[in-house]
Amino acid sequence: MGKTHLKMTVNGKDVELMAEPRQLLIHVLREELNLTGAHVGCESSHCGACTVDMNGMSVKSCTVFAAQAQHAEITTIEGLGSPDGLHALQEMFKEHHGLQCGYCTPGMITRAHRLLQENSNPSEEEVRFGISGNLCRCTGYQNIVKAILAAAAKMNEMKESA
Amino acid sequence: MNESIPPKEERMAALSGLGTSRKRVEDARFTQGKGNYVDDMKMPGMLFGDFVRSPYAHARIKSINTEAALSLPGVHAVLTAADLEPLGLHWMPTLAGDKQMVLADGKVLFQGQEVAYVVADDRYVADDGIQAVMVEYEELPVLVDPFKAELNDAPVLREDIADQSEGAHGPRRHPNHIFTWESGDRAATESVLSEAEVMAEEMVYYHRTHPCPLETCGCVASMDKVNGKLTVWGTFQAPHAVRTVASLISGIAEHNIRIVSPDIGGGFGNKVGVYPGYICAIVASIVTGVPVKWVEDRMDNLMATAFARDYWMQGKISATKEGKITGLWCHTTADHGAFDACADPTKFPAGFMNICTGSYDIPTAYLAVDGIYTNKAPGGVAYRCSFRVTEAAYFIERMIEVLAIKLGMDAADLRAKNFIRKDQFPYQSALGWEYDSGDYHTSWNKALAAVDYQGLRAEQAERLAAFGRGETRKLIGIGLSHFTEIVGAGPVKNCDILGLGMFDSCEIRIHPTGSAIARLGTISQGQGHATTFAQILASEIGIPAEDITLEEGDTDTAPYGLGTYGSRSTPVAGAATAMAGRKIRAKAQMIAAYLLEVHDNDVEWDVDRFSVKGAPERFKTMKEIAFASYNQAIPGVEPGLEAVSYYDPPNMTYPFGAYVCVMEIDVDTGTTEIRQFYALDDCGTRINPMIIEGQVHGGLTEALAIALGQEIAYDDQGNVTTGTLMDFFMPTAWETPNYQTDFTETPSPHHPIGAKGVGESPNVGGVPAFSNAVHDAFKSFGLTQSHMPHDHWRIWKIANSLGLHD
Ligand code: FES
Ligand code: FES
């Protein structure tokens, strides 16, 4: 099948690649760009394991063709925090035991990150609604919700002191 | 001198040992997207294999034409049963003593069955190849109802064994019958029932569902022809058992096989079995000479790998007029699908279903289970449960409710009246188990007090009155459950899988500078073993948990063990860890005594060091001892500080708990809302309270899913009607409540640290609590039993059939 030339910005870096029209964004990220943080849990946009940020919105990258990401700005879990400086969300997920097997975690944190951009001070209900596109089989969500609320508080604190 | 020794408490805290809510060491990499799951693997030249699957539930295969597929660029091979037959791999043994087709051999027996395996450059090309394989089928009559399996006109499913009157578990009375398994005293139970003052009878169905971990099953197989070594990375809950099975069926010597479980995205029993995908990837790698990856998609996963439950449990329970239970009888019809691939210990074809007397002192009991073949997927795995304990707990906790209705008694009182008393432990159950320890009255009273049970009943009565007056359309249901689990399989004398005793193991090496590595025969799928097992060890050997590396899952380096499922890691491998730690300590004691120039018996253990009895200022810390073990010639003591322990548990462990669910039900829409859920768990000694709480939250959410909607359903042609996450219920954060957790602590008397295991308790105890709440809401309108899952539509139907919409 013929390939198209694609350009996008992924985690702040410009990338160029060739992809078939039918190739999904999740597969391009994972297999061509070696960004294996976002996972595949269903390929039918139900589970959210593949969530990444595209042009300022959460998308389920298993239901986006790579070609639709032409010139897009993409952020994946690898673009949040760094080994020496975890993002507040990453830290709070650890602190509040917001993960077990870790399979949903990259998508969950990426989604939570966008949610907190949209609403920096959400209520518990807003968090629960805001992450309801992301399934977790292990945690029962209680500690994920706790972690996101704690991260929101921490990020707001950091903003104030800055 | 004493000032220089920090106080005991401070030194203990520095270890982060037993009982501390230590943060997980796994999390840093998982939160940064740096986990290493099998689908993340990339190897030079790696190909991708995927299946042509059957659209029919029962059909003969007339022909398979692979030509068009093979002519596609990028398709390297297409395997069919005919290709596997010369290798003897077109069928494989199941864990239950049956055999299963790897690729369809002449016929297909369930929808989604593996028919051919296409090996291609990548998953897209493999899919093209799948579309191009032409299979001609001739449809056969379909059997989906296990109660019709033995009728005269029932189609014979397993023609390969149709004339065998003896199966792996005794006589078979019909070609579609797999086994009959009995436990207890039938004659005595029937006579107790026939003379009973009160008897209640009910059919309790625990529907077919699926563990559905967020990561599906998969593997990468790589045959290195130069070294003759096969390596398989995959989603294996029992890597060592997989190696042995792989060796036995492939003929490759066991030392030439290396099985590795990388990070696993949840298992819940789905990843215990051996699936055709693993075998085909191995064969494909041998054929092509390059690594081959297979990762199933969600639909494959739900349709083909490992269903759970599907038990029809006909029950009778008898009691005196005062509510003292006298007998329990159960006949179960077990729908096993097309092949018996249950993951149960060999001697237990119905798992531990005979724990169905639950938390109650029931003097006489009888259980029979009939396994039946139908045109459904094989499996029967323990979905977050220890071999059918969930079915058993659901059965008894429903029967208690049904009996309470018959007696006109409060179900909480009926339970309390029949609990095994604390002074009866160790308790011999009528169906042959020895319960190790328990204190059920304490847990029960604590739970009822915590939720203000009497207050709830009063509120429920008021609500009913208001409903009667037409002021509300919502009812309140109070769901009770007091469960007893049986986990930690198990004693080698009665527990094995394919002849492999169910012990587990731990190997420890202390490094010269006083840090350590421990390797276990188990494998974490999110339970946090790297965190908790280091804590057990820290308390045993006085080295801080953060200085202990924990490794599992690589059969080349880890000691042999039977893996992680059935809540067996803590009871079995956790015990092995403690015992290996004690061996280290025993040697350390000799070294310390030598260094301190006293007799071995004159030193004593003190948190992280040995000190001279009566002279605590003279001591050697574990760190100093470790160094000495590597650089001093100590007479009569070998250099180094290592230990291995293989632990064969003397008994199972019996965690228990008391759960209360308060549910609001809208009778017009059938929707439910969990207003409160209180969960008290007693898992013996608590290793890491934070992780226990997390396990309880997760297990309760899986229980909620099962009780309120999650099912693998078939239509009458054997089509799976719940094959995607659109139809297969997975609760989101929106419908999941906050849970209230609590505990009592009754240590196991036979476990080295008294721990019992907890991961599965919330699923075992949670399902009856949710289901009982639904039943309880409609009890006063005459409902005694209604089958799960209680989704909105089914609840609406209950309300409708009770005339509540008139
Ligand atoms: S993999 Fe994209 S939503 Fe599940
Ligand atoms: S932590 Fe396992 S799926 Fe969320």
PDB file of N, CA, C and O in Angstrom, chain A residues 22-24 27 30-31 34 37 39 41 46 77 83 90 94-95 97 99-104 124 128 132 137-142, chain B residues 23-24 31-32 37 39-40 42 123-124 128 211-212 214 266 298 383 525-526 690 694 697-698 701-702 730-733 736 738-739:
ATOM      1  N   ARG A  22      -3.927   3.569   6.075  1.00  0.00           N
ATOM      2  CA  ARG A  22      -4.742   2.854   7.059  1.00  0.00           C
ATOM      3  C   ARG A  22      -4.071   2.734   8.418  1.00  0.00           C
ATOM      4  O   ARG A  22      -4.671   2.232   9.363  1.00  0.00           O
ATOM      5  N   GLN A  23      -2.836   3.189   8.535  1.00  0.00           N
ATOM      6  CA  GLN A  23      -2.133   2.997   9.802  1.00  0.00           C
ATOM      7  C   GLN A  23      -2.698   3.897  10.896  1.00  0.00           C
ATOM      8  O   GLN A  23      -2.938   5.083  10.680  1.00  0.00           O
ATOM      9  N   LEU A  24      -2.890   3.317  12.068  1.00  0.00           N
ATOM     10  CA  LEU A  24      -3.458   4.079  13.181  1.00  0.00           C
ATOM     11  C   LEU A  24      -2.360   4.845  13.902  1.00  0.00           C
ATOM     12  O   LEU A  24      -1.212   4.396  13.977  1.00  0.00           O
ATOM     13  N   HIS A  27      -0.333   2.913  16.486  1.00  0.00           N
ATOM     14  CA  HIS A  27       0.709   2.029  15.977  1.00  0.00           C
ATOM     15  C   HIS A  27       1.924   2.815  15.481  1.00  0.00           C
ATOM     16  O   HIS A  27       3.063   2.372  15.635  1.00  0.00           O
ATOM     17  N   ARG A  30       3.789   3.880  18.672  1.00  0.00           N
ATOM     18  CA  ARG A  30       4.429   2.769  19.376  1.00  0.00           C
ATOM     19  C   ARG A  30       5.502   2.085  18.536  1.00  0.00           C
ATOM     20  O   ARG A  30       6.573   1.752  19.021  1.00  0.00           O
ATOM     21  N   GLU A  31       5.204   1.891  17.252  1.00  0.00           N
ATOM     22  CA  GLU A  31       6.093   1.046  16.456  1.00  0.00           C
ATOM     23  C   GLU A  31       7.096   1.841  15.630  1.00  0.00           C
ATOM     24  O   GLU A  31       8.231   1.416  15.488  1.00  0.00           O
ATOM     25  N   ASN A  34       8.717   4.419  18.560  1.00  0.00           N
ATOM     26  CA  ASN A  34       9.152   3.745  19.797  1.00  0.00           C
ATOM     27  C   ASN A  34       8.639   4.399  21.076  1.00  0.00           C
ATOM     28  O   ASN A  34       9.295   4.330  22.118  1.00  0.00           O
ATOM     29  N   GLY A  37       4.657   4.051  25.633  1.00  0.00           N
ATOM     30  CA  GLY A  37       3.916   4.362  26.868  1.00  0.00           C
ATOM     31  C   GLY A  37       2.422   4.171  26.684  1.00  0.00           C
ATOM     32  O   GLY A  37       1.774   3.465  27.458  1.00  0.00           O
ATOM     33  N   HIS A  39      -0.843   2.511  25.436  1.00  0.00           N
ATOM     34  CA  HIS A  39      -1.058   1.089  25.158  1.00  0.00           C
ATOM     35  C   HIS A  39      -2.323   0.853  24.338  1.00  0.00           C
ATOM     36  O   HIS A  39      -3.137   1.750  24.171  1.00  0.00           O
ATOM     37  N   GLY A  41      -5.714  -1.387  24.420  1.00  0.00           N
ATOM     38  CA  GLY A  41      -6.524  -2.260  25.263  1.00  0.00           C
ATOM     39  C   GLY A  41      -7.754  -2.782  24.552  1.00  0.00           C
ATOM     40  O   GLY A  41      -8.359  -3.753  24.981  1.00  0.00           O
ATOM     41  N   HIS A  46     -12.939   2.289  23.480  1.00  0.00           N
ATOM     42  CA  HIS A  46     -13.672   2.152  24.733  1.00  0.00           C
ATOM     43  C   HIS A  46     -12.801   2.284  25.972  1.00  0.00           C
ATOM     44  O   HIS A  46     -13.270   2.695  27.020  1.00  0.00           O
ATOM     45  N   ILE A  77       2.607  10.262  27.163  1.00  0.00           N
ATOM     46  CA  ILE A  77       3.086  10.183  28.549  1.00  0.00           C
ATOM     47  C   ILE A  77       4.580  10.474  28.626  1.00  0.00           C
ATOM     48  O   ILE A  77       5.052  11.069  29.591  1.00  0.00           O
ATOM     49  N   PRO A  83      12.723  11.528  34.255  1.00  0.00           N
ATOM     50  CA  PRO A  83      13.181  10.673  35.349  1.00  0.00           C
ATOM     51  C   PRO A  83      13.638  11.461  36.577  1.00  0.00           C
ATOM     52  O   PRO A  83      13.460  11.021  37.711  1.00  0.00           O
ATOM     53  N   GLN A  90       2.307  12.245  38.026  1.00  0.00           N
ATOM     54  CA  GLN A  90       3.059  10.990  38.176  1.00  0.00           C
ATOM     55  C   GLN A  90       3.409  10.760  39.639  1.00  0.00           C
ATOM     56  O   GLN A  90       3.261   9.646  40.171  1.00  0.00           O
ATOM     57  N   LYS A  94       1.815   7.738  42.339  1.00  0.00           N
ATOM     58  CA  LYS A  94       2.650   6.861  43.168  1.00  0.00           C
ATOM     59  C   LYS A  94       2.285   7.042  44.646  1.00  0.00           C
ATOM     60  O   LYS A  94       2.084   6.066  45.376  1.00  0.00           O
ATOM     61  N   GLU A  95       2.173   8.277  45.055  1.00  0.00           N
ATOM     62  CA  GLU A  95       1.908   8.597  46.455  1.00  0.00           C
ATOM     63  C   GLU A  95       0.587   7.986  46.930  1.00  0.00           C
ATOM     64  O   GLU A  95       0.481   7.493  48.045  1.00  0.00           O
ATOM     65  N   HIS A  97      -1.144   5.472  45.464  1.00  0.00           N
ATOM     66  CA  HIS A  97      -1.369   4.109  44.961  1.00  0.00           C
ATOM     67  C   HIS A  97      -2.461   4.109  43.882  1.00  0.00           C
ATOM     68  O   HIS A  97      -3.396   3.322  43.925  1.00  0.00           O
ATOM     69  N   LEU A  99      -2.181   3.211  40.870  1.00  0.00           N
ATOM     70  CA  LEU A  99      -1.946   2.245  39.787  1.00  0.00           C
ATOM     71  C   LEU A  99      -1.539   0.904  40.367  1.00  0.00           C
ATOM     72  O   LEU A  99      -1.027   0.835  41.478  1.00  0.00           O
ATOM     73  N   GLN A 100      -1.822  -0.129  39.596  1.00  0.00           N
ATOM     74  CA  GLN A 100      -1.386  -1.469  39.994  1.00  0.00           C
ATOM     75  C   GLN A 100      -0.582  -2.096  38.860  1.00  0.00           C
ATOM     76  O   GLN A 100       0.632  -2.070  38.868  1.00  0.00           O
ATOM     77  N   CYS A 101      -1.258  -2.633  37.857  1.00  0.00           N
ATOM     78  CA  CYS A 101      -0.479  -3.245  36.759  1.00  0.00           C
ATOM     79  C   CYS A 101       0.169  -2.197  35.878  1.00  0.00           C
ATOM     80  O   CYS A 101       1.096  -2.492  35.139  1.00  0.00           O
ATOM     81  N   GLY A 102      -0.331  -0.971  35.924  1.00  0.00           N
ATOM     82  CA  GLY A 102       0.294   0.117  35.175  1.00  0.00           C
ATOM     83  C   GLY A 102      -0.120   0.219  33.717  1.00  0.00           C
ATOM     84  O   GLY A 102       0.326   1.115  33.011  1.00  0.00           O
ATOM     85  N   TYR A 103      -0.981  -0.669  33.268  1.00  0.00           N
ATOM     86  CA  TYR A 103      -1.298  -0.697  31.836  1.00  0.00           C
ATOM     87  C   TYR A 103      -2.167   0.484  31.426  1.00  0.00           C
ATOM     88  O   TYR A 103      -2.005   1.050  30.356  1.00  0.00           O
ATOM     89  N   CYS A 104      -3.091   0.885  32.293  1.00  0.00           N
ATOM     90  CA  CYS A 104      -3.967   2.021  31.979  1.00  0.00           C
ATOM     91  C   CYS A 104      -3.301   3.347  32.297  1.00  0.00           C
ATOM     92  O   CYS A 104      -3.785   4.401  31.897  1.00  0.00           O
ATOM     93  N   GLU A 124     -14.592  16.163  42.950  1.00  0.00           N
ATOM     94  CA  GLU A 124     -14.444  14.716  42.762  1.00  0.00           C
ATOM     95  C   GLU A 124     -15.344  14.253  41.616  1.00  0.00           C
ATOM     96  O   GLU A 124     -14.951  13.455  40.770  1.00  0.00           O
ATOM     97  N   ARG A 128     -14.288  12.271  38.226  1.00  0.00           N
ATOM     98  CA  ARG A 128     -14.859  10.970  37.841  1.00  0.00           C
ATOM     99  C   ARG A 128     -15.485  11.045  36.447  1.00  0.00           C
ATOM    100  O   ARG A 128     -15.321  10.141  35.642  1.00  0.00           O
ATOM    101  N   SER A 132     -13.951   9.259  32.680  1.00  0.00           N
ATOM    102  CA  SER A 132     -14.810   8.085  32.473  1.00  0.00           C
ATOM    103  C   SER A 132     -14.608   7.449  31.096  1.00  0.00           C
ATOM    104  O   SER A 132     -15.168   6.398  30.812  1.00  0.00           O
ATOM    105  N   ARG A 137      -8.777  -1.731  35.206  1.00  0.00           N
ATOM    106  CA  ARG A 137      -9.292  -3.010  35.697  1.00  0.00           C
ATOM    107  C   ARG A 137      -8.798  -3.321  37.101  1.00  0.00           C
ATOM    108  O   ARG A 137      -9.267  -4.255  37.716  1.00  0.00           O
ATOM    109  N   CYS A 138      -7.789  -2.584  37.554  1.00  0.00           N
ATOM    110  CA  CYS A 138      -7.114  -2.994  38.788  1.00  0.00           C
ATOM    111  C   CYS A 138      -7.488  -2.183  40.013  1.00  0.00           C
ATOM    112  O   CYS A 138      -7.600  -2.722  41.102  1.00  0.00           O
ATOM    113  N   THR A 139      -7.648  -0.877  39.870  1.00  0.00           N
ATOM    114  CA  THR A 139      -7.643  -0.025  41.061  1.00  0.00           C
ATOM    115  C   THR A 139      -9.014   0.319  41.617  1.00  0.00           C
ATOM    116  O   THR A 139      -9.113   0.789  42.745  1.00  0.00           O
ATOM    117  N   GLY A 140     -10.063   0.141  40.824  1.00  0.00           N
ATOM    118  CA  GLY A 140     -11.375   0.582  41.300  1.00  0.00           C
ATOM    119  C   GLY A 140     -11.501   2.099  41.343  1.00  0.00           C
ATOM    120  O   GLY A 140     -12.447   2.631  41.928  1.00  0.00           O
ATOM    121  N   TYR A 141     -10.549   2.803  40.748  1.00  0.00           N
ATOM    122  CA  TYR A 141     -10.576   4.262  40.528  1.00  0.00           C
ATOM    123  C   TYR A 141     -10.432   5.133  41.780  1.00  0.00           C
ATOM    124  O   TYR A 141     -10.057   6.288  41.684  1.00  0.00           O
ATOM    125  N   GLN A 142     -10.764   4.597  42.944  1.00  0.00           N
ATOM    126  CA  GLN A 142     -10.818   5.449  44.140  1.00  0.00           C
ATOM    127  C   GLN A 142      -9.487   6.184  44.347  1.00  0.00           C
ATOM    128  O   GLN A 142      -9.453   7.386  44.591  1.00  0.00           O
TER     129      GLN A 142
ATOM    130  N   LYS B  23       5.548   2.751  49.715  1.00  0.00           N
ATOM    131  CA  LYS B  23       5.175   3.114  48.345  1.00  0.00           C
ATOM    132  C   LYS B  23       5.808   2.120  47.387  1.00  0.00           C
ATOM    133  O   LYS B  23       6.864   1.566  47.660  1.00  0.00           O
ATOM    134  N   ARG B  24       5.169   1.960  46.236  1.00  0.00           N
ATOM    135  CA  ARG B  24       5.612   0.878  45.354  1.00  0.00           C
ATOM    136  C   ARG B  24       6.837   1.245  44.511  1.00  0.00           C
ATOM    137  O   ARG B  24       6.885   2.313  43.911  1.00  0.00           O
ATOM    138  N   THR B  31       4.536   5.013  35.730  1.00  0.00           N
ATOM    139  CA  THR B  31       3.923   6.340  35.542  1.00  0.00           C
ATOM    140  C   THR B  31       4.611   7.128  34.434  1.00  0.00           C
ATOM    141  O   THR B  31       4.059   8.105  33.930  1.00  0.00           O
ATOM    142  N   GLN B  32       5.809   6.722  34.061  1.00  0.00           N
ATOM    143  CA  GLN B  32       6.486   7.432  32.968  1.00  0.00           C
ATOM    144  C   GLN B  32       6.335   6.740  31.628  1.00  0.00           C
ATOM    145  O   GLN B  32       6.990   7.104  30.649  1.00  0.00           O
ATOM    146  N   TYR B  37       5.875  -4.181  28.538  1.00  0.00           N
ATOM    147  CA  TYR B  37       4.855  -5.206  28.305  1.00  0.00           C
ATOM    148  C   TYR B  37       5.188  -5.920  26.993  1.00  0.00           C
ATOM    149  O   TYR B  37       5.960  -5.409  26.192  1.00  0.00           O
ATOM    150  N   ASP B  39       3.782  -6.451  24.166  1.00  0.00           N
ATOM    151  CA  ASP B  39       3.567  -5.814  22.863  1.00  0.00           C
ATOM    152  C   ASP B  39       4.550  -4.661  22.632  1.00  0.00           C
ATOM    153  O   ASP B  39       4.645  -4.130  21.538  1.00  0.00           O
ATOM    154  N   ASP B  40       5.273  -4.274  23.672  1.00  0.00           N
ATOM    155  CA  ASP B  40       6.292  -3.216  23.506  1.00  0.00           C
ATOM    156  C   ASP B  40       7.556  -3.767  22.867  1.00  0.00           C
ATOM    157  O   ASP B  40       8.430  -3.014  22.450  1.00  0.00           O
ATOM    158  N   LYS B  42      10.292  -5.300  20.430  1.00  0.00           N
ATOM    159  CA  LYS B  42      10.639  -5.191  19.021  1.00  0.00           C
ATOM    160  C   LYS B  42      11.933  -5.954  18.853  1.00  0.00           C
ATOM    161  O   LYS B  42      12.843  -5.796  19.656  1.00  0.00           O
ATOM    162  N   ARG B 123       1.107  -6.453  11.663  1.00  0.00           N
ATOM    163  CA  ARG B 123      -0.273  -6.834  11.979  1.00  0.00           C
ATOM    164  C   ARG B 123      -1.255  -6.458  10.868  1.00  0.00           C
ATOM    165  O   ARG B 123      -2.278  -7.085  10.702  1.00  0.00           O
ATOM    166  N   TYR B 124      -0.916  -5.435  10.102  1.00  0.00           N
ATOM    167  CA  TYR B 124      -1.817  -5.029   9.019  1.00  0.00           C
ATOM    168  C   TYR B 124      -1.791  -6.067   7.899  1.00  0.00           C
ATOM    169  O   TYR B 124      -2.830  -6.479   7.387  1.00  0.00           O
ATOM    170  N   ASP B 128      -4.593  -8.668   6.237  1.00  0.00           N
ATOM    171  CA  ASP B 128      -4.878  -8.892   4.809  1.00  0.00           C
ATOM    172  C   ASP B 128      -4.874 -10.385   4.521  1.00  0.00           C
ATOM    173  O   ASP B 128      -5.743 -10.897   3.809  1.00  0.00           O
ATOM    174  N   PRO B 211     -12.316 -12.588  32.645  1.00  0.00           N
ATOM    175  CA  PRO B 211     -11.430 -11.749  33.472  1.00  0.00           C
ATOM    176  C   PRO B 211     -11.051 -10.438  32.787  1.00  0.00           C
ATOM    177  O   PRO B 211     -10.810  -9.441  33.460  1.00  0.00           O
ATOM    178  N   CYS B 212     -10.939 -10.447  31.466  1.00  0.00           N
ATOM    179  CA  CYS B 212     -10.714  -9.227  30.697  1.00  0.00           C
ATOM    180  C   CYS B 212      -9.713  -8.238  31.302  1.00  0.00           C
ATOM    181  O   CYS B 212     -10.059  -7.091  31.566  1.00  0.00           O
ATOM    182  N   LEU B 214      -6.811  -5.459  31.203  1.00  0.00           N
ATOM    183  CA  LEU B 214      -6.743  -4.394  30.191  1.00  0.00           C
ATOM    184  C   LEU B 214      -5.756  -4.746  29.072  1.00  0.00           C
ATOM    185  O   LEU B 214      -5.953  -4.374  27.921  1.00  0.00           O
ATOM    186  N   GLY B 266      -2.205  -6.848  34.059  1.00  0.00           N
ATOM    187  CA  GLY B 266      -3.361  -7.474  34.705  1.00  0.00           C
ATOM    188  C   GLY B 266      -3.522  -8.894  34.194  1.00  0.00           C
ATOM    189  O   GLY B 266      -3.249  -9.194  33.024  1.00  0.00           O
ATOM    190  N   ARG B 298      -9.019  -7.419  21.439  1.00  0.00           N
ATOM    191  CA  ARG B 298      -9.988  -7.548  22.526  1.00  0.00           C
ATOM    192  C   ARG B 298     -11.082  -8.542  22.196  1.00  0.00           C
ATOM    193  O   ARG B 298     -11.524  -9.317  23.055  1.00  0.00           O
ATOM    194  N   TYR B 383     -11.196 -16.479  37.752  1.00  0.00           N
ATOM    195  CA  TYR B 383     -11.198 -15.023  37.557  1.00  0.00           C
ATOM    196  C   TYR B 383     -11.118 -14.390  38.935  1.00  0.00           C
ATOM    197  O   TYR B 383     -12.080 -14.376  39.666  1.00  0.00           O
ATOM    198  N   GLN B 525       1.319  -9.288  38.504  1.00  0.00           N
ATOM    199  CA  GLN B 525       0.579  -8.696  37.373  1.00  0.00           C
ATOM    200  C   GLN B 525      -0.053  -7.402  37.828  1.00  0.00           C
ATOM    201  O   GLN B 525      -1.121  -7.033  37.372  1.00  0.00           O
ATOM    202  N   GLY B 526       0.602  -6.766  38.784  1.00  0.00           N
ATOM    203  CA  GLY B 526       0.069  -5.533  39.326  1.00  0.00           C
ATOM    204  C   GLY B 526      -0.094  -5.589  40.836  1.00  0.00           C
ATOM    205  O   GLY B 526      -0.466  -4.615  41.466  1.00  0.00           O
ATOM    206  N   MET B 690      -1.498  -0.328  52.483  1.00  0.00           N
ATOM    207  CA  MET B 690      -1.866   0.460  51.302  1.00  0.00           C
ATOM    208  C   MET B 690      -2.188  -0.467  50.125  1.00  0.00           C
ATOM    209  O   MET B 690      -3.190  -0.270  49.426  1.00  0.00           O
ATOM    210  N   GLY B 694      -5.747  -1.227  48.141  1.00  0.00           N
ATOM    211  CA  GLY B 694      -5.841  -1.129  46.680  1.00  0.00           C
ATOM    212  C   GLY B 694      -6.403  -2.405  46.071  1.00  0.00           C
ATOM    213  O   GLY B 694      -7.213  -2.362  45.133  1.00  0.00           O
ATOM    214  N   HIS B 697     -10.188  -2.401  46.725  1.00  0.00           N
ATOM    215  CA  HIS B 697     -10.915  -1.511  45.798  1.00  0.00           C
ATOM    216  C   HIS B 697     -11.069  -2.165  44.429  1.00  0.00           C
ATOM    217  O   HIS B 697     -12.137  -2.144  43.820  1.00  0.00           O
ATOM    218  N   GLY B 698      -9.965  -2.723  43.933  1.00  0.00           N
ATOM    219  CA  GLY B 698      -9.986  -3.292  42.588  1.00  0.00           C
ATOM    220  C   GLY B 698     -10.872  -4.522  42.512  1.00  0.00           C
ATOM    221  O   GLY B 698     -11.654  -4.680  41.569  1.00  0.00           O
ATOM    222  N   THR B 701     -14.522  -3.691  42.548  1.00  0.00           N
ATOM    223  CA  THR B 701     -15.002  -3.128  41.284  1.00  0.00           C
ATOM    224  C   THR B 701     -15.222  -4.232  40.259  1.00  0.00           C
ATOM    225  O   THR B 701     -16.168  -4.182  39.470  1.00  0.00           O
ATOM    226  N   GLU B 702     -14.369  -5.248  40.280  1.00  0.00           N
ATOM    227  CA  GLU B 702     -14.609  -6.392  39.401  1.00  0.00           C
ATOM    228  C   GLU B 702     -15.880  -7.133  39.836  1.00  0.00           C
ATOM    229  O   GLU B 702     -16.650  -7.611  39.001  1.00  0.00           O
ATOM    230  N   MET B 730     -17.744  -2.973  31.576  1.00  0.00           N
ATOM    231  CA  MET B 730     -16.573  -2.632  32.393  1.00  0.00           C
ATOM    232  C   MET B 730     -16.904  -1.300  33.069  1.00  0.00           C
ATOM    233  O   MET B 730     -17.033  -0.286  32.393  1.00  0.00           O
ATOM    234  N   PRO B 731     -17.020  -1.300  34.394  1.00  0.00           N
ATOM    235  CA  PRO B 731     -17.402  -0.056  35.067  1.00  0.00           C
ATOM    236  C   PRO B 731     -16.362   1.046  34.867  1.00  0.00           C
ATOM    237  O   PRO B 731     -15.171   0.774  34.859  1.00  0.00           O
ATOM    238  N   THR B 732     -16.836   2.258  34.689  1.00  0.00           N
ATOM    239  CA  THR B 732     -15.930   3.409  34.613  1.00  0.00           C
ATOM    240  C   THR B 732     -15.883   4.071  35.989  1.00  0.00           C
ATOM    241  O   THR B 732     -16.561   3.641  36.929  1.00  0.00           O
ATOM    242  N   ALA B 733     -15.104   5.134  36.082  1.00  0.00           N
ATOM    243  CA  ALA B 733     -15.020   5.867  37.347  1.00  0.00           C
ATOM    244  C   ALA B 733     -16.377   6.452  37.724  1.00  0.00           C
ATOM    245  O   ALA B 733     -16.641   6.751  38.880  1.00  0.00           O
ATOM    246  N   THR B 736     -18.543   3.669  39.509  1.00  0.00           N
ATOM    247  CA  THR B 736     -17.867   2.977  40.616  1.00  0.00           C
ATOM    248  C   THR B 736     -17.938   3.841  41.874  1.00  0.00           C
ATOM    249  O   THR B 736     -17.611   5.027  41.821  1.00  0.00           O
ATOM    250  N   ASN B 738     -17.136   4.991  45.975  1.00  0.00           N
ATOM    251  CA  ASN B 738     -16.030   4.953  46.938  1.00  0.00           C
ATOM    252  C   ASN B 738     -16.329   3.838  47.927  1.00  0.00           C
ATOM    253  O   ASN B 738     -17.469   3.649  48.332  1.00  0.00           O
ATOM    254  N   TYR B 739     -15.313   3.098  48.294  1.00  0.00           N
ATOM    255  CA  TYR B 739     -15.495   1.992  49.230  1.00  0.00           C
ATOM    256  C   TYR B 739     -14.916   2.369  50.584  1.00  0.00           C
ATOM    257  O   TYR B 739     -13.950   3.098  50.688  1.00  0.00           O
TER     258      TYR B 739
END
